[in-house]
C-alpha atoms as a PDB file:
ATOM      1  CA  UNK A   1       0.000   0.000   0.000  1.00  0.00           C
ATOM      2  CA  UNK A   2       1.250   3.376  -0.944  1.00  0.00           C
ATOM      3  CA  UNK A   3       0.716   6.022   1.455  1.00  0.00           C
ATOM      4  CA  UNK A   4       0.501   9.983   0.883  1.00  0.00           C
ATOM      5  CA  UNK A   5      -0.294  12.854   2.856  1.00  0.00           C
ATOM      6  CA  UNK A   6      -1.869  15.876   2.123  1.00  0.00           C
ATOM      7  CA  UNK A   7      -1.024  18.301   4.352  1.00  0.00           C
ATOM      8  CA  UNK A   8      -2.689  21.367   3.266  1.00  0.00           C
ATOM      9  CA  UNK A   9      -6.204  22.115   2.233  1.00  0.00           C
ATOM     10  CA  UNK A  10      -5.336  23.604  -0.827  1.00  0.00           C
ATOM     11  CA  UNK A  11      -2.916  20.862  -2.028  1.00  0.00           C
ATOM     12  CA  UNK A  12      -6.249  18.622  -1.559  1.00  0.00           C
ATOM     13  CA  UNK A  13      -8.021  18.376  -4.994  1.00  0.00           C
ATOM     14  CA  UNK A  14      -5.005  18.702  -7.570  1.00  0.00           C
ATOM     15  CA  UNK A  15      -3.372  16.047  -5.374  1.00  0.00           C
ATOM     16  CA  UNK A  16      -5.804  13.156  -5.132  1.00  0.00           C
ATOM     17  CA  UNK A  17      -6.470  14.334  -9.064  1.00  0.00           C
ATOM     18  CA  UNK A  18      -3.459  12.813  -9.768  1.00  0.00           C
ATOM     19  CA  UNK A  19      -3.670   9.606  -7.576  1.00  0.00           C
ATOM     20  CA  UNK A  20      -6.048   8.976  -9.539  1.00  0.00           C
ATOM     21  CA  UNK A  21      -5.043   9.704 -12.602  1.00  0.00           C
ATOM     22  CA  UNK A  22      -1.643   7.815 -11.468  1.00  0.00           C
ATOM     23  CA  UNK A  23      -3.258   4.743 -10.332  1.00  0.00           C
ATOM     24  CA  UNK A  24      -6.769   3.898 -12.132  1.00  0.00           C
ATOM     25  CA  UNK A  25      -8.064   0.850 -11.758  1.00  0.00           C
ATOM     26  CA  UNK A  26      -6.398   0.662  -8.353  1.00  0.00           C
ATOM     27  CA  UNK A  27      -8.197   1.392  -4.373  1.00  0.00           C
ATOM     28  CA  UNK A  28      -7.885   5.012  -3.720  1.00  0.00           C
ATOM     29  CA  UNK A  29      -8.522   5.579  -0.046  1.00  0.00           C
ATOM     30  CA  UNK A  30      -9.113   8.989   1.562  1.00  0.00           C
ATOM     31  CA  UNK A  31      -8.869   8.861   5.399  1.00  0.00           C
ATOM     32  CA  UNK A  32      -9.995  12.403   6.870  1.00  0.00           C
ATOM     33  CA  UNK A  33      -8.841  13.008  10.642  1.00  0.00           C
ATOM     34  CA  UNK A  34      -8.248  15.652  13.471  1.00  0.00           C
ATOM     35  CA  UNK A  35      -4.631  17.086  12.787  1.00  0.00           C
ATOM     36  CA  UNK A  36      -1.837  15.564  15.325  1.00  0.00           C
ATOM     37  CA  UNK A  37      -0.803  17.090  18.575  1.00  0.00           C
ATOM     38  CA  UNK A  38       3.260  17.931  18.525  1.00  0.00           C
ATOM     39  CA  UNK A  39       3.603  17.265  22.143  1.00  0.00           C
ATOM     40  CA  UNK A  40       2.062  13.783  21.623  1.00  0.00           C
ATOM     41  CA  UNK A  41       1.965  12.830  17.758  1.00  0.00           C
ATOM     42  CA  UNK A  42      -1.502  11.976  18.059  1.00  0.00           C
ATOM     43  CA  UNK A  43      -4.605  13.372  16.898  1.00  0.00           C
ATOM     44  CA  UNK A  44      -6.640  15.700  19.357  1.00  0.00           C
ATOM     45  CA  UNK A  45     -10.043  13.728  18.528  1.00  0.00           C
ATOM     46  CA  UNK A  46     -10.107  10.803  20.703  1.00  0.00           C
ATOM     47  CA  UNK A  47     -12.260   9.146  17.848  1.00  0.00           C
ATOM     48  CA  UNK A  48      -9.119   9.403  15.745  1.00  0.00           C
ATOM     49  CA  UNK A  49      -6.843   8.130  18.033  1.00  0.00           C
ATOM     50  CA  UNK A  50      -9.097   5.009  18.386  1.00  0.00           C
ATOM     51  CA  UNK A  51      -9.287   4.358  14.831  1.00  0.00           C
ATOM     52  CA  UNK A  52      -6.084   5.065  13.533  1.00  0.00           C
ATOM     53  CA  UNK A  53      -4.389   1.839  14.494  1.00  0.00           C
ATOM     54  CA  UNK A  54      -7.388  -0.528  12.709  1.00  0.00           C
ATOM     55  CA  UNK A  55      -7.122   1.608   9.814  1.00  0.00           C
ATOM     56  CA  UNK A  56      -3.297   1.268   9.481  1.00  0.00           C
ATOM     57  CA  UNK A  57      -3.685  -2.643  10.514  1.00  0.00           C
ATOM     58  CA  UNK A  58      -6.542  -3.052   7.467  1.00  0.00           C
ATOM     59  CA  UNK A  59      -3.914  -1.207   5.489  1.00  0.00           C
ATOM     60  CA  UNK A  60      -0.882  -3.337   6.218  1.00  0.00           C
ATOM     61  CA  UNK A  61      -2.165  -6.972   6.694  1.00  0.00           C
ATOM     62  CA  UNK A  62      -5.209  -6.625   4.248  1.00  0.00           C
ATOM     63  CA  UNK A  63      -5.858  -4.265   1.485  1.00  0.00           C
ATOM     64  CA  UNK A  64      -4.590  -5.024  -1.958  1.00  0.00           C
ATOM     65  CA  UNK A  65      -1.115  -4.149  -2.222  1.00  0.00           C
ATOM     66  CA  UNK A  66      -2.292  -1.616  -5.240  1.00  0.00           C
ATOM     67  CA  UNK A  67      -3.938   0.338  -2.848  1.00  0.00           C
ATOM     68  CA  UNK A  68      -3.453   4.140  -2.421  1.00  0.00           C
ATOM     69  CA  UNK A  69      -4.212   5.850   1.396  1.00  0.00           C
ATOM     70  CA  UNK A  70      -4.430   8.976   1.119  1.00  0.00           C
ATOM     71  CA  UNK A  71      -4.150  10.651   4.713  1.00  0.00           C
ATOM     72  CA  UNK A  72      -5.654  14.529   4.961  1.00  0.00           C
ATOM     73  CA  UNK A  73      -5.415  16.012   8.302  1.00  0.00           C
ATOM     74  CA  UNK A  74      -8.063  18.379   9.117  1.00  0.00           C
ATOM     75  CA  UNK A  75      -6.226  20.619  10.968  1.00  0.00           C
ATOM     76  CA  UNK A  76      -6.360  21.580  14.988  1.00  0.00           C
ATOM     77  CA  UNK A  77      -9.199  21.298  16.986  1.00  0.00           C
ATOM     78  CA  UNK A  78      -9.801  25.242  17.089  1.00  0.00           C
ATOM     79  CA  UNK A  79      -9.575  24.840  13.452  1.00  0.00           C
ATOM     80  CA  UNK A  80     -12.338  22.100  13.079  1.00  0.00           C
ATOM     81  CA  UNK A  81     -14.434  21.800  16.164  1.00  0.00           C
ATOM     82  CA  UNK A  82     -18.118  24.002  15.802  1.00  0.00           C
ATOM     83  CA  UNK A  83     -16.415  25.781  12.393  1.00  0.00           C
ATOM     84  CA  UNK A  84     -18.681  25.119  10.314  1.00  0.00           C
ATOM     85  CA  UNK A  85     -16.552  26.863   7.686  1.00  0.00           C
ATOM     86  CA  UNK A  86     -14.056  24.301   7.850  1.00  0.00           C
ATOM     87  CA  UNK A  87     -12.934  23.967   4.231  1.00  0.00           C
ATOM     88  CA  UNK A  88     -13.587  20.079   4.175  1.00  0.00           C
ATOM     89  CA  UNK A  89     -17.026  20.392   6.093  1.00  0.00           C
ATOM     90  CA  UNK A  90     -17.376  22.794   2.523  1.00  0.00           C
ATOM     91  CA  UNK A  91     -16.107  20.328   0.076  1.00  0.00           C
ATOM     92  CA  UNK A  92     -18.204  19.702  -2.441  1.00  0.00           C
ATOM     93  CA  UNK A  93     -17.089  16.087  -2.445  1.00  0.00           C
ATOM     94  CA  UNK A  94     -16.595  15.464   1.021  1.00  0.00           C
ATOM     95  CA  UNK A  95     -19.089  17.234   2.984  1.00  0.00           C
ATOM     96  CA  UNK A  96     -17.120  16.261   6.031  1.00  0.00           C
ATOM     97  CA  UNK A  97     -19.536  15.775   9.179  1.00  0.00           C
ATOM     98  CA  UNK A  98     -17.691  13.613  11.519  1.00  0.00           C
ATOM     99  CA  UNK A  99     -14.115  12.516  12.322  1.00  0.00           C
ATOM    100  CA  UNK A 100     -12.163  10.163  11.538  1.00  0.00           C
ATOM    101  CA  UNK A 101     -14.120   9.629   8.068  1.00  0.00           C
ATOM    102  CA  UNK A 102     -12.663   7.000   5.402  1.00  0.00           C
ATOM    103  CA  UNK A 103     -13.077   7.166   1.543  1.00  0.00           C
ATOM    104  CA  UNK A 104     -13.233   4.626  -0.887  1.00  0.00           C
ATOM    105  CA  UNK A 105     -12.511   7.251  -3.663  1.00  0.00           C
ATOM    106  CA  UNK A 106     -14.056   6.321  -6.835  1.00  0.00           C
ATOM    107  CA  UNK A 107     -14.251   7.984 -10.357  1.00  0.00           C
ATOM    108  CA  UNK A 108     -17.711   8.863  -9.687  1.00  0.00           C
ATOM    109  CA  UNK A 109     -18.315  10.814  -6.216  1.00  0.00           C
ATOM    110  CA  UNK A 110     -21.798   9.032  -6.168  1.00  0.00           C
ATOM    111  CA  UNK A 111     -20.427   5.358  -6.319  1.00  0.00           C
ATOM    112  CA  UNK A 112     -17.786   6.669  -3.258  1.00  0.00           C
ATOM    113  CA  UNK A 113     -18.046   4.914   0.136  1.00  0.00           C
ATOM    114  CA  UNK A 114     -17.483   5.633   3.407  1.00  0.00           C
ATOM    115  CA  UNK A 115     -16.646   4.357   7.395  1.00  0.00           C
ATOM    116  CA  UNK A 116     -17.560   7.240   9.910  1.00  0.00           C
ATOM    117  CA  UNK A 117     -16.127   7.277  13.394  1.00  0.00           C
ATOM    118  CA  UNK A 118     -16.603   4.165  15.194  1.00  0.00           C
ATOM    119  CA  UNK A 119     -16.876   2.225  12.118  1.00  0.00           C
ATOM    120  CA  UNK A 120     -13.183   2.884  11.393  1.00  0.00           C
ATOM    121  CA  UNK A 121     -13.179   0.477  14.420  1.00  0.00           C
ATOM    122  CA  UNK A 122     -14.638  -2.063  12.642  1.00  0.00           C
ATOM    123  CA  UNK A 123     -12.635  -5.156  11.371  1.00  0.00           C
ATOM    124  CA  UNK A 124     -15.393  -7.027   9.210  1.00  0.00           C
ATOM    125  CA  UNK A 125     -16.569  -3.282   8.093  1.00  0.00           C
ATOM    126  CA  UNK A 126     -12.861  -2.562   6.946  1.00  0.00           C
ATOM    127  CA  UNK A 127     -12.508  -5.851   5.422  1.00  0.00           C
ATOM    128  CA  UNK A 128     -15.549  -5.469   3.492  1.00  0.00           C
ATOM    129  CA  UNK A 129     -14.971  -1.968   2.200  1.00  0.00           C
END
């Protein structure tokens, strides 16, 4: 699995445009989570923190080995939390509502799936995205 990470909102689109382009035909995963904490290296959503080592497991030990993960921090708490103007809450493709949020990313935003908080958790709902 390759992994990338998009650092910056406005890197976002022309980024995961080219994933795509790079690697059709291939899983392109979008995982969506509260920005890390320096002091700790972990996310400041608690939901995140939960979820990021069943993601990375999934991603290690069973995705295809084609598979793209894209990983987009949302930025700080202060930055996310009740700002409703958060630029991925606006996204016309992502409509982020809840965090951690994973994307199957597909050619066609309506055939795109998704695992919201807890269901990142999920081993059988992993394995069967």
């Amino acid at each position: 699995v390759h992994t990338v990470r998009i650092p910056a909102y406005d890197q976002f689109d022309g980024t995961v445009d080219k994933i795509v382009q790079e690697h059709k035909g291939q899983n392109v995963f979008v995982v969506l989570f509260g920005t890390e904490v320096p002091n700790t290296g972990k996310s400041w959503c608690p939901d995140c923190v939960d979820a990021d080592p069943f993601i990375h497991k999934y991603f290690e030990e069973k995705a295809p080995v084609d598979s793209v993960l894209i990983e987009v921090p949302v930025g700080t708490r202060e930055e996310y939390k009740g700002k409703p103007n958060n630029p991925y809450k606006l996204h016309p493709r992502i409509q982020l509502k809840q965090i951690p949020t994973l994307i199957k990313w597909t050619e066609n935003a309506e055939t795109d799936k998704r695992l919201v908080e807890e269901e990142c958790t999920r081993d059988n709902l992993l394995s069967a995205f």
